[in-house]
Coordinates of C-alpha atoms and ligand atoms in Angstrom, one line a residue:
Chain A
X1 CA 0.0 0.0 0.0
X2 CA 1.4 3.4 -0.9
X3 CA 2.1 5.7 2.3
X4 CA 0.2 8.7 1.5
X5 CA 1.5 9.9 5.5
X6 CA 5.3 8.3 4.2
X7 CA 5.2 10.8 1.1
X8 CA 4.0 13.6 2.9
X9 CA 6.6 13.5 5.7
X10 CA 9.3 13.2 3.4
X11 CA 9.1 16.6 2.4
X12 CA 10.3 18.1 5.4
X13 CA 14.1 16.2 5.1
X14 CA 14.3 16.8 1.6
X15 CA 13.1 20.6 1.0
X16 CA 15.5 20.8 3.6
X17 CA 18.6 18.7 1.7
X18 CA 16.7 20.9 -1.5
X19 CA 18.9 24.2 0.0
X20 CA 22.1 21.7 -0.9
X21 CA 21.2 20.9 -4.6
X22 CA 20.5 24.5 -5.4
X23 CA 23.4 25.7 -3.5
X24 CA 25.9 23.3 -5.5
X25 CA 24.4 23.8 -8.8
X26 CA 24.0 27.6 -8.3
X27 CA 27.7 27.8 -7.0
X28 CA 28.7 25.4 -9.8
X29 CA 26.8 27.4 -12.7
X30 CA 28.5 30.4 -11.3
X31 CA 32.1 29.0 -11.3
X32 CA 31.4 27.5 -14.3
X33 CA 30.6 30.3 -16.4
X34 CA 33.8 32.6 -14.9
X35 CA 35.8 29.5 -15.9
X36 CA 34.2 28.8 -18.7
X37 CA 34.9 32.6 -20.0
X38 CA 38.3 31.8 -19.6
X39 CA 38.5 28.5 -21.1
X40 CA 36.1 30.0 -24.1
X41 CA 39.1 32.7 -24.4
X42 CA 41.8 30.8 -24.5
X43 CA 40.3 28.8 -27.4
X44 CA 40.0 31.5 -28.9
X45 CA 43.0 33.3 -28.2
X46 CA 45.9 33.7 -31.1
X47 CA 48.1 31.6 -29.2
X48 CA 48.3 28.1 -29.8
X49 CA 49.6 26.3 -26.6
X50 CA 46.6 28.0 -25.1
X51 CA 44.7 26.5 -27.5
X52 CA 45.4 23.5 -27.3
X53 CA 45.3 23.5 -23.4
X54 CA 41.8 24.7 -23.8
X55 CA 40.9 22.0 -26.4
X56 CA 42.2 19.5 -23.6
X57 CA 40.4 20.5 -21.0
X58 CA 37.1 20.7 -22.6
X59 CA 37.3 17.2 -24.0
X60 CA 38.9 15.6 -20.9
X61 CA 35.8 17.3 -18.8
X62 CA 33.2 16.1 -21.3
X63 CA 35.1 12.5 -21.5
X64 CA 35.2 11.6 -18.2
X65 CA 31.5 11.0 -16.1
X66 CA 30.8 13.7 -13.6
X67 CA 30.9 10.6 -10.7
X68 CA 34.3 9.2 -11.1
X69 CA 35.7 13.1 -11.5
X70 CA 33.8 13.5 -8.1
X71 CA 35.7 10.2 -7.1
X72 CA 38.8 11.3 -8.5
X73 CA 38.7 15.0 -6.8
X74 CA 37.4 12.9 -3.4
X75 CA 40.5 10.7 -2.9
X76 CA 43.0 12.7 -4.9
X77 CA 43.3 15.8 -2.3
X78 CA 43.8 13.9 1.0
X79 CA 46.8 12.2 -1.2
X80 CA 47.9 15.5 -2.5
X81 CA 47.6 17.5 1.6
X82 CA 44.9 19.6 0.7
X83 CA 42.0 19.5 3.3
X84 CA 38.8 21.1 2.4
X85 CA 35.6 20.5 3.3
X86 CA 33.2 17.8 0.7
X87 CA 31.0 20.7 -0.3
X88 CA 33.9 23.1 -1.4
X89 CA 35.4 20.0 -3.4
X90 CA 32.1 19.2 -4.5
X91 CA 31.3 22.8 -5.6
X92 CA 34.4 23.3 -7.0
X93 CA 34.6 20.0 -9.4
X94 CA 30.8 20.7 -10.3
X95 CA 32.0 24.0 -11.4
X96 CA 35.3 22.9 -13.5
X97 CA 32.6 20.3 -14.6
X98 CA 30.5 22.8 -15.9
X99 CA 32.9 25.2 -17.4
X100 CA 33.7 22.4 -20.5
X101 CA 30.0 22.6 -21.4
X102 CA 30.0 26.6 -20.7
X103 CA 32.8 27.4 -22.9
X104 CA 31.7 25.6 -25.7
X105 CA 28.1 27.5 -25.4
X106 CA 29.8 30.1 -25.5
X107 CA 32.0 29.6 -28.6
X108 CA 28.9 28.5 -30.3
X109 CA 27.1 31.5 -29.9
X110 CA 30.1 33.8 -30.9
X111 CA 31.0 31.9 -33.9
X112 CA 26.7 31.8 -34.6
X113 CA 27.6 35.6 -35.5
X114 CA 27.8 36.7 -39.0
X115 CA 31.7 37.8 -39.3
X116 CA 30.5 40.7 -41.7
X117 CA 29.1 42.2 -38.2
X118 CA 32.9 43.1 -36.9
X119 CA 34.1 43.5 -40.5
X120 CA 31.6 46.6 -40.5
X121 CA 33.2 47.7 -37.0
X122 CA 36.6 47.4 -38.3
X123 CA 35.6 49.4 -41.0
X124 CA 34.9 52.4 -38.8
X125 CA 38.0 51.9 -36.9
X126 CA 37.0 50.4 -34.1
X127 CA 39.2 48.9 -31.8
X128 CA 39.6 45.3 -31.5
X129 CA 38.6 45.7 -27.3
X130 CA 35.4 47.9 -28.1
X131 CA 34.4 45.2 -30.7
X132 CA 34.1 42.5 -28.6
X133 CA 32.4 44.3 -25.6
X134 CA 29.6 46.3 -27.9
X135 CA 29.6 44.1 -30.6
X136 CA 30.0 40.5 -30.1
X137 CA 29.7 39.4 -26.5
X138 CA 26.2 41.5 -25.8
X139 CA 24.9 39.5 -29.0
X140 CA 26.7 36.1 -27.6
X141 CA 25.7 36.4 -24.2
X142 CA 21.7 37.0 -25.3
X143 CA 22.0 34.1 -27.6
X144 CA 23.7 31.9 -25.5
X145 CA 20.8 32.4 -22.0
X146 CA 18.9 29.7 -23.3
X147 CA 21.7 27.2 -23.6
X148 CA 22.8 28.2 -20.3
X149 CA 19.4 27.7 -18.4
X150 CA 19.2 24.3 -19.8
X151 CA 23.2 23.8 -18.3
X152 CA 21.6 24.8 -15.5
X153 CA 18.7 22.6 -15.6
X154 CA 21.5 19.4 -16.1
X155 CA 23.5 20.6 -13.3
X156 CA 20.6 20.3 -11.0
X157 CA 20.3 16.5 -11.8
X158 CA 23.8 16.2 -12.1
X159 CA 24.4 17.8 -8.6
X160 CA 22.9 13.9 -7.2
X161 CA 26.0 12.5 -8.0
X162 CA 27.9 14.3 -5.1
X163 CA 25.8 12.1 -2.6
X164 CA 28.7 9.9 -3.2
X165 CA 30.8 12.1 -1.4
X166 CA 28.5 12.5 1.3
X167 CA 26.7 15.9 0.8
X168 CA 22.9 15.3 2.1
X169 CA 21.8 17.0 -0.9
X170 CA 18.3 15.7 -2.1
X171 CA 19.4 12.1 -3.5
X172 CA 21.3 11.6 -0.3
X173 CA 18.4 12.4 2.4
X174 CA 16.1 10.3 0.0
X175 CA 18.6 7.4 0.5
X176 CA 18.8 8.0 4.6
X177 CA 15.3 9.0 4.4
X178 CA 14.1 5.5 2.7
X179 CA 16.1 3.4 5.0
X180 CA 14.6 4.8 8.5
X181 CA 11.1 4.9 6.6
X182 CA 11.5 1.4 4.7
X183 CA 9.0 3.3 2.3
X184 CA 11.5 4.2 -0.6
X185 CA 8.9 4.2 -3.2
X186 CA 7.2 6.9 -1.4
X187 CA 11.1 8.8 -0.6
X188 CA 11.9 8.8 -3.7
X189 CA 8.6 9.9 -5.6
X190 CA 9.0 12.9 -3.2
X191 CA 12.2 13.0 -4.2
X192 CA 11.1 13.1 -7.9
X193 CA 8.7 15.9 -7.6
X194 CA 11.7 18.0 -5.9
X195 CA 13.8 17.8 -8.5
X196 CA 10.9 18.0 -11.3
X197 CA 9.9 21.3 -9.3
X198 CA 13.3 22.9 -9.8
X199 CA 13.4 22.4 -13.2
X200 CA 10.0 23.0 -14.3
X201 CA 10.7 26.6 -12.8
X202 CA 14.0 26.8 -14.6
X203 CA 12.7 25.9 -18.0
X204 CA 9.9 28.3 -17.0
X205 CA 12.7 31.2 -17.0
X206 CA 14.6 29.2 -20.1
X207 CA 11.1 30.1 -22.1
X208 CA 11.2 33.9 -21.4
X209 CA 14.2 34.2 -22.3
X210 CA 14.1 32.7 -25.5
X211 CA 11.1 34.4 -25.9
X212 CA 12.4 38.0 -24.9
X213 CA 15.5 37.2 -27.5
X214 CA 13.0 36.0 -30.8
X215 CA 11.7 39.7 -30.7
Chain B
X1 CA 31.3 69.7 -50.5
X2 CA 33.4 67.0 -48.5
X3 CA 37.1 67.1 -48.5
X4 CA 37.8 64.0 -50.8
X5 CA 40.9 61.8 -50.5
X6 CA 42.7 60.1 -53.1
X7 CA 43.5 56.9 -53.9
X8 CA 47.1 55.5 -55.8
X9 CA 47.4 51.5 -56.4
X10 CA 50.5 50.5 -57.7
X11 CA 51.4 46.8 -59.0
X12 CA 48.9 45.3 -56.3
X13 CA 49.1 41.7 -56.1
X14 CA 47.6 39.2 -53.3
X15 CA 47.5 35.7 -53.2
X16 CA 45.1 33.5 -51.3
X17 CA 47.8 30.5 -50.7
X18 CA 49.0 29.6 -54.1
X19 CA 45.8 31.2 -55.7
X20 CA 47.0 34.6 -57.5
X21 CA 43.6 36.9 -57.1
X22 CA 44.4 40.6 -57.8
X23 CA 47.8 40.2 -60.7
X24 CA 49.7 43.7 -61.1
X25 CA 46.8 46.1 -60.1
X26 CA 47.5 49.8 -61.0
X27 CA 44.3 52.0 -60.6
X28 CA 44.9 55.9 -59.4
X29 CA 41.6 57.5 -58.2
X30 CA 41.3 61.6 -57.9
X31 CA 39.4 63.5 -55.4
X32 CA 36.2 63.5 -55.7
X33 CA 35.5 61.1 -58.3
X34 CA 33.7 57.8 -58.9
X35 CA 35.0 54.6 -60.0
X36 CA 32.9 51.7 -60.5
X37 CA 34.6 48.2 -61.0
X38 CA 32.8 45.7 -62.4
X39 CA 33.5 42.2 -63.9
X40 CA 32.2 38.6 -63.8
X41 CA 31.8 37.3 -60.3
X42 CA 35.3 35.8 -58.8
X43 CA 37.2 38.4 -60.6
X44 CA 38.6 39.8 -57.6
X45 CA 36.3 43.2 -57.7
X46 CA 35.5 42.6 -53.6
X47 CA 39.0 41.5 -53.0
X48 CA 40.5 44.5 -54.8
X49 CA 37.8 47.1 -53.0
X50 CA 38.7 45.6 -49.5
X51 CA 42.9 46.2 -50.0
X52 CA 41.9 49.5 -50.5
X53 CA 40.8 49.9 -46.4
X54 CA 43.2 46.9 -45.5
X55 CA 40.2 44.5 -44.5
X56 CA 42.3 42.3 -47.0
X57 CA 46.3 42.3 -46.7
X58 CA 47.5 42.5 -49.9
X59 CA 50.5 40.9 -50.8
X60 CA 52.9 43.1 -52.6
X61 CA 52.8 46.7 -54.1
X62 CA 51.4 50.2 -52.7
X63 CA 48.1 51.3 -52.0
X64 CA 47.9 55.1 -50.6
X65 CA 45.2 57.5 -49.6
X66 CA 46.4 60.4 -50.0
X67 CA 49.6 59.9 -50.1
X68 CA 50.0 57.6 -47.6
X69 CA 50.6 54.3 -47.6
X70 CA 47.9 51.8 -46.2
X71 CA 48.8 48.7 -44.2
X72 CA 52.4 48.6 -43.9
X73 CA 55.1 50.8 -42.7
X74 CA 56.8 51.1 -46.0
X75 CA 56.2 49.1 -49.3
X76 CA 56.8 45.3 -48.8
X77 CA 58.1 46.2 -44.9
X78 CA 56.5 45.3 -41.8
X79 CA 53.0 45.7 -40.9
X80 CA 51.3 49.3 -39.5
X81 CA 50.5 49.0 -36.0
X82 CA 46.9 48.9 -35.1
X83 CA 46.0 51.8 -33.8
X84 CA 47.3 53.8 -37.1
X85 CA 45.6 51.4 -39.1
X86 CA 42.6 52.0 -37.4
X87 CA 43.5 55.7 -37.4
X88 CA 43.6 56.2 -41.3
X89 CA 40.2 53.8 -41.6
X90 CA 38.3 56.5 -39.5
X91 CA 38.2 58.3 -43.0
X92 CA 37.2 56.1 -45.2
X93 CA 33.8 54.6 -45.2
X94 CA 32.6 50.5 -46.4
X95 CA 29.3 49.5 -47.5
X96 CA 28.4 45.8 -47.4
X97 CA 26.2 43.9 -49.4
X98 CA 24.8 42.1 -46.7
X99 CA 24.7 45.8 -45.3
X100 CA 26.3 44.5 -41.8
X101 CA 24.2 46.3 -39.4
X102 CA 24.5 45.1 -35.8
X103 CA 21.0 44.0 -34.5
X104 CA 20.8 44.4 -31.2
X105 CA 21.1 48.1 -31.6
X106 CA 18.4 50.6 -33.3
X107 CA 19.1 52.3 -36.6
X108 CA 20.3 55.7 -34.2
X109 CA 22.4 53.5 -31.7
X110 CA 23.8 51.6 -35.4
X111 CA 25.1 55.0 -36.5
X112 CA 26.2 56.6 -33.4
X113 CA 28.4 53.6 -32.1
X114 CA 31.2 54.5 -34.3
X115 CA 31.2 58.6 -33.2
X116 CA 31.1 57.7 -29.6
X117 CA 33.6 55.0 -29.5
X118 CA 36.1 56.4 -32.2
X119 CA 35.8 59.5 -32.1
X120 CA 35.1 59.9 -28.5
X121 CA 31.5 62.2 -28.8
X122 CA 29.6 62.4 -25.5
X123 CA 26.5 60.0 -26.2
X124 CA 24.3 63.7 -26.9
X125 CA 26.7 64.4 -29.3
X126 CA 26.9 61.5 -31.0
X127 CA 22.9 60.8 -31.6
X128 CA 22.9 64.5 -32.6
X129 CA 25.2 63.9 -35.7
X130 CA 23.6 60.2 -35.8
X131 CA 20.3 61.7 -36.5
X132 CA 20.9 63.8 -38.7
X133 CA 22.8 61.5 -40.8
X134 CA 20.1 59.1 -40.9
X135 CA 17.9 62.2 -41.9
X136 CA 20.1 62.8 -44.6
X137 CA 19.5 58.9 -46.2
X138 CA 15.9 60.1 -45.3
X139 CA 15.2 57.6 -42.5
X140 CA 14.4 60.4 -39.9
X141 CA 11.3 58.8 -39.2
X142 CA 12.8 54.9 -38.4
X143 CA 15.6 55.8 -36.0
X144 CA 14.3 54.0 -33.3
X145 CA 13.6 50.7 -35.1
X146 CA 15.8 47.7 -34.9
X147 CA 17.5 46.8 -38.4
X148 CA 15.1 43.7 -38.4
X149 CA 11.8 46.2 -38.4
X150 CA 13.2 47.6 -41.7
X151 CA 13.3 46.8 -45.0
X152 CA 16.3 45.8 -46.8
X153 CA 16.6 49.6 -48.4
X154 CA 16.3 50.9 -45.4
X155 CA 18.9 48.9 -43.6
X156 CA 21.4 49.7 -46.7
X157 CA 20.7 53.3 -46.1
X158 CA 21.3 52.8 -41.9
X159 CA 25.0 51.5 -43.4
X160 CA 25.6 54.3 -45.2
X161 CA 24.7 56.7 -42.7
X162 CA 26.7 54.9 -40.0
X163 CA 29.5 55.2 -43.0
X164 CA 29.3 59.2 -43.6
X165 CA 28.5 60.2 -40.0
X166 CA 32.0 59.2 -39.6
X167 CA 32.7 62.2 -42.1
X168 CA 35.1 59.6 -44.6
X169 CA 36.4 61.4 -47.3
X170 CA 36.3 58.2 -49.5
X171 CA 33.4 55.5 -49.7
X172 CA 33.5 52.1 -50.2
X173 CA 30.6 50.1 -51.4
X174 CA 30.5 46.1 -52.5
X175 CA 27.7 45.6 -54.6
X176 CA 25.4 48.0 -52.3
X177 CA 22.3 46.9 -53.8
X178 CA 22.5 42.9 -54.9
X179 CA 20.7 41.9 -51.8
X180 CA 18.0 43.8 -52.6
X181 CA 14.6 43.5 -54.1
X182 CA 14.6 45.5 -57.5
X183 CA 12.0 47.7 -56.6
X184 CA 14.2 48.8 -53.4
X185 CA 17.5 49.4 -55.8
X186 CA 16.5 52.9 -56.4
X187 CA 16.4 54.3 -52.7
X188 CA 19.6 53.0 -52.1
X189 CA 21.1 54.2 -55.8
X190 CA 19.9 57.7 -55.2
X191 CA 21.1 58.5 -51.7
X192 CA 24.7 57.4 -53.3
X193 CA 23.9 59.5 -56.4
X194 CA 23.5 62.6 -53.8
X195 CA 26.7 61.3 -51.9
X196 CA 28.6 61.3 -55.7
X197 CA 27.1 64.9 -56.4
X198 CA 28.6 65.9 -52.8
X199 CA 31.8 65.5 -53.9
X200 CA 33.1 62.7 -52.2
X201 CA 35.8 59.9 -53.5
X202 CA 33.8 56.3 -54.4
X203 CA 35.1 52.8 -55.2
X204 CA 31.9 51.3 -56.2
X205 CA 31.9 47.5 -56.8
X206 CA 28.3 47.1 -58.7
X207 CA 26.6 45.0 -61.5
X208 CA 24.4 47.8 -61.6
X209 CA 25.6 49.3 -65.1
X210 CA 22.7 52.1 -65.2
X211 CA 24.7 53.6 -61.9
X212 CA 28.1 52.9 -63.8
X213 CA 26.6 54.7 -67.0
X214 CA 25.6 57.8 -65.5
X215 CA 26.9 58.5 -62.1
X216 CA 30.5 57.1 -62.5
X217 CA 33.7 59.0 -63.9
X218 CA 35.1 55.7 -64.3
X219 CA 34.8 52.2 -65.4
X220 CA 37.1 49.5 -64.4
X221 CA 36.8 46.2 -65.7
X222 CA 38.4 42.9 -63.6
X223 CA 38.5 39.7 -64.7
X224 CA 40.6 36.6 -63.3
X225 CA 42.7 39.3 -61.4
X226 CA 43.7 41.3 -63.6
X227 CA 42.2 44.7 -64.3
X228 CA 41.8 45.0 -67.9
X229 CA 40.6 48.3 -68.2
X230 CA 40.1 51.4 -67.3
X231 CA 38.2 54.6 -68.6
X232 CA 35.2 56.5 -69.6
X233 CA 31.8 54.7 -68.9
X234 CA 30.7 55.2 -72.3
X235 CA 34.2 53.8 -73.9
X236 CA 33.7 50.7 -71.2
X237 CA 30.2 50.2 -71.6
X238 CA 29.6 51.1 -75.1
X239 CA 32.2 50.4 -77.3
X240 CA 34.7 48.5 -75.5
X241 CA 37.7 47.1 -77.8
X242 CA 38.5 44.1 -75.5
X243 CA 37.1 40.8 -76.1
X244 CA 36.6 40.0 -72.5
X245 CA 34.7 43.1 -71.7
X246 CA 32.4 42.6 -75.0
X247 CA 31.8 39.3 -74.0
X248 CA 30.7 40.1 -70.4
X249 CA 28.3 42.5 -71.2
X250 CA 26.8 40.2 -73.6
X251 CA 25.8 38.0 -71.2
X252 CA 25.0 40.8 -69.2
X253 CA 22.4 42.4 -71.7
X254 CA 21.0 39.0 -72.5
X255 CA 20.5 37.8 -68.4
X256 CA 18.3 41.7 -68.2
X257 CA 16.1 40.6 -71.9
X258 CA 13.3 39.3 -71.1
Ligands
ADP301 N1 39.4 34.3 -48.2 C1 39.6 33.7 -49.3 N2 40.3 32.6 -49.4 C2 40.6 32.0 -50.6 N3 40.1 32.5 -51.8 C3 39.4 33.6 -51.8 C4 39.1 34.3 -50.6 N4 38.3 35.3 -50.9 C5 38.2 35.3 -52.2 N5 38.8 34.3 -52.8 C6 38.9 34.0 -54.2 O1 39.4 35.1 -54.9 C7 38.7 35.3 -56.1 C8 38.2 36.7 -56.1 O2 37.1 36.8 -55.2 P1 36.3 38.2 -55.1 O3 37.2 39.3 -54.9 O4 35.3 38.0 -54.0 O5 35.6 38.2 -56.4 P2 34.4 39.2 -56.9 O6 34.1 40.2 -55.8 O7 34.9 39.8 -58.2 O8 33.2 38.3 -57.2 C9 37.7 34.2 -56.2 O9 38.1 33.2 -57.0 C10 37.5 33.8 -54.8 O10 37.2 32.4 -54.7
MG302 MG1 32.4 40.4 -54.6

């Protein structure tokens, strides 16, 4: 028989481990997208070994599953001396995570531009630092909102993962929360309408943007 | 009248790789005149027009407004630095024919960019002189739209204001009105016919032979890279001795029968 009392109750624990999932995919959109700039930049910078580093670093990220980097970043810095806490590790590798998919959002929209756009600012004799902030990233950064809701959108699912590390983010207190209760069915359908929450809200704001920018 | 530069280019060549497009170019322009260059498509008309303002390097020879050379420090040495590159394109204006307008701006904010960011004007300022450069293309009435609210005259005639509000004393245009719908040519044709009458210097790529007939001083005919004539419209256009040039207006004058 489904707990109707078991589902109910287990919205307390996990609104409450809710403030952990948005935290670490908030934190890790936001370091991903100063990253990301950077990474974006370098790839498309005139110097090659940056480049290349760039190119590494976005196809190593996107290679490699966000659980075993979480694994990886979990048992490499106790080895390496560096103590931090799991949510500042988790935050941070969510983050790097996020910056391969960022930076190649970004590249797409900037190269979506027609070139004869800076050719006319060239033209005028505009310089190569007031192209790029009036013409190209204003454009890039419009075009690219959408993209980066639904990054954000991924990142919220993807932010479940860290349970392995121990954060009691949503997936975690289901876990905890479907072993006291022996009810996991009704945990983890909780859990489900969390998450589905979140992210009807965020593809809410994904629409008005999209919207805003088709005008 | 506008103060006019001149143009000199001397045994211009540029390669794309091992691909020779512009072979021995020599072409001097006076002040205030207009030169149209025409030819069959892939004759190197665009690639000629944009060595003129450096958008393409050319390879060897001299190009100078003028006087002075464009591009490099001295013929065949090291490049100009940026900022004097950017210095001597301030006067000289380019029109596009996908007209290039930036689309998150409105036609005002299109033309003022380039007076408040090169040449410094306070934001009044600028929208001042924006305005009334768009009134001069007779858009007075659309400077608040968005390039995509406006037809594709219209948006050609938002280039060419953001062009002269810069106050160029030469013009460059790249077939100004092939993108357009025919019954839109005219708009476009006229407010370069008033630029013309102005006074002011124009390299005018165009297949547009009415404009070349009656508005230009000049006719210069490309074809695989090499320019293979220039002089009077009429001489060009009416009885040209070259085989080449016969032969492309045939086709010309049997693609317009109908
Ligand atoms: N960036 C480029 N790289 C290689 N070849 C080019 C490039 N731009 C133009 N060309 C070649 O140079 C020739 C002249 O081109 P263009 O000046 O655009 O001709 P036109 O304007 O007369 O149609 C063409 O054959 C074209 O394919
Ligand atoms: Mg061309």
């Amino acid at each position: 028989m489904f707990s109707v009392a078991t589902f109910i109750d287990s919205f307390g624990p996990l609104l409450y481990a809710a403030r952990y999932t948005l935290l670490i995919s908030g934190l890790g959109i936001a370091l991903g997208l100063v990253i990301g700039a950077l990474i974006c930049a370098a790839r498309l910078s005139p110097f090659p070994a940056l480049r290349r580093f760039a190119a590494v670093w976005v196809s190593f990220l996107r290679g490699v599953p966000l659980l075993v980097q979480l694994l990886l970043v979990y048992y490499l810095l106790p080895v390496i001396g560096i103590d931090v806490p799991a949510m500042v590790a988790a935050v941070v590798t969510v983050g790097i995570c996020a910056s391969a998919y960022v930076s190649e959002i970004w590249r797409g929209a900037i190269a979506a531009l027609p070139r004869g756009q800076s050719e006319a600012a060239v033209a005028i004799g505009m310089s190569p630092g007031d192209i790029w902030t009036r013409i190209i990233l204003p454009q890039a950064v419009s075009l690219s909102l959408p993209a980066l809701v639904n990054e954000l959108i991924l990142l919220v699912k993807a932010s479940s993962l860290v349970s392995v590390v121990g954060i009691m983010e949503i997936t975690r207190a289901s876990q905890a929360q479907a072993a006291t209760t022996y009810r996991p069915l009704e945990v983890y359908i909780a859990a489900a309408c969390i998450y589905l929450a979140i992210n009807l809200c965020l593809a809410a704001v994904g629409r008005v943007l999209e919207h805003r920018m088709a005008v | 009248m506008v103060q006019a530069s001149s143009v000199e280019i001397a045994k211009v060549n540029k390669f794309y790789g091992p691909f020779h497009a512009l072979k021995d170019i020599d072409l001097s322009i006076a002040p205030g005149k207009v030169t149209c260059l025409i030819g069959p498509s892939g004759s190197g008309k665009s690639t000629l027009l944009r060595c003129i303002n450096f958008l393409e390097e050319y390879s060897s020879g001299e190009i100078r407004i003028d006087g002075q050379l464009i591009g490099y420090k001295t013929p065949g040495g090291a490049k100009m630095s940026g900022r004097d590159l950017r210095t001597m394109r301030r006067s000289i204006g380019m029109v596009f024919q996908q007209f290039n307008l930036w689309p998150h701006m409105t036609a005002l904010e299109n033309v003022a960019e380039g007076l408040r960011r090169v040449r410094g004007l306070s934001r009044t300022e600028a929208e001042a002189r924006a305005a009334e450069a768009l009134r001069k293309v007779g858009l007075g009435d659309r400077m608040a739209n968005h390039p995509s609210r406006l037809s594709g005259g219209q948006q050609q005639r938002v280039a060419i204001a953001r062009a002269i509000a810069m106050e160029p004393k030469l013009m460059l245009f790249d077939e100004p009105t092939s993108a357009l719908d025919p019954e839109l040519v005219g708009e476009v044709l006229n407010v370069m016919k008033a630029l013309a009458a102005e006074g002011m210097t124009m390299v005018v790529v165009t297949h547009e032979m009415g404009f070349a007939a009656h508005v230009a001083d000049r006719v210069a005919f490309m074809e695989k890279g090499e320019l293979v004539a220039v002089d009077a419209p009429a001489r060009i256009l009416h009885q040209p001795e070259d085989p080449r040039i016969q032969a492309f207006l045939r086709t010309y004058h049997e693609r317009n029968l109908f």
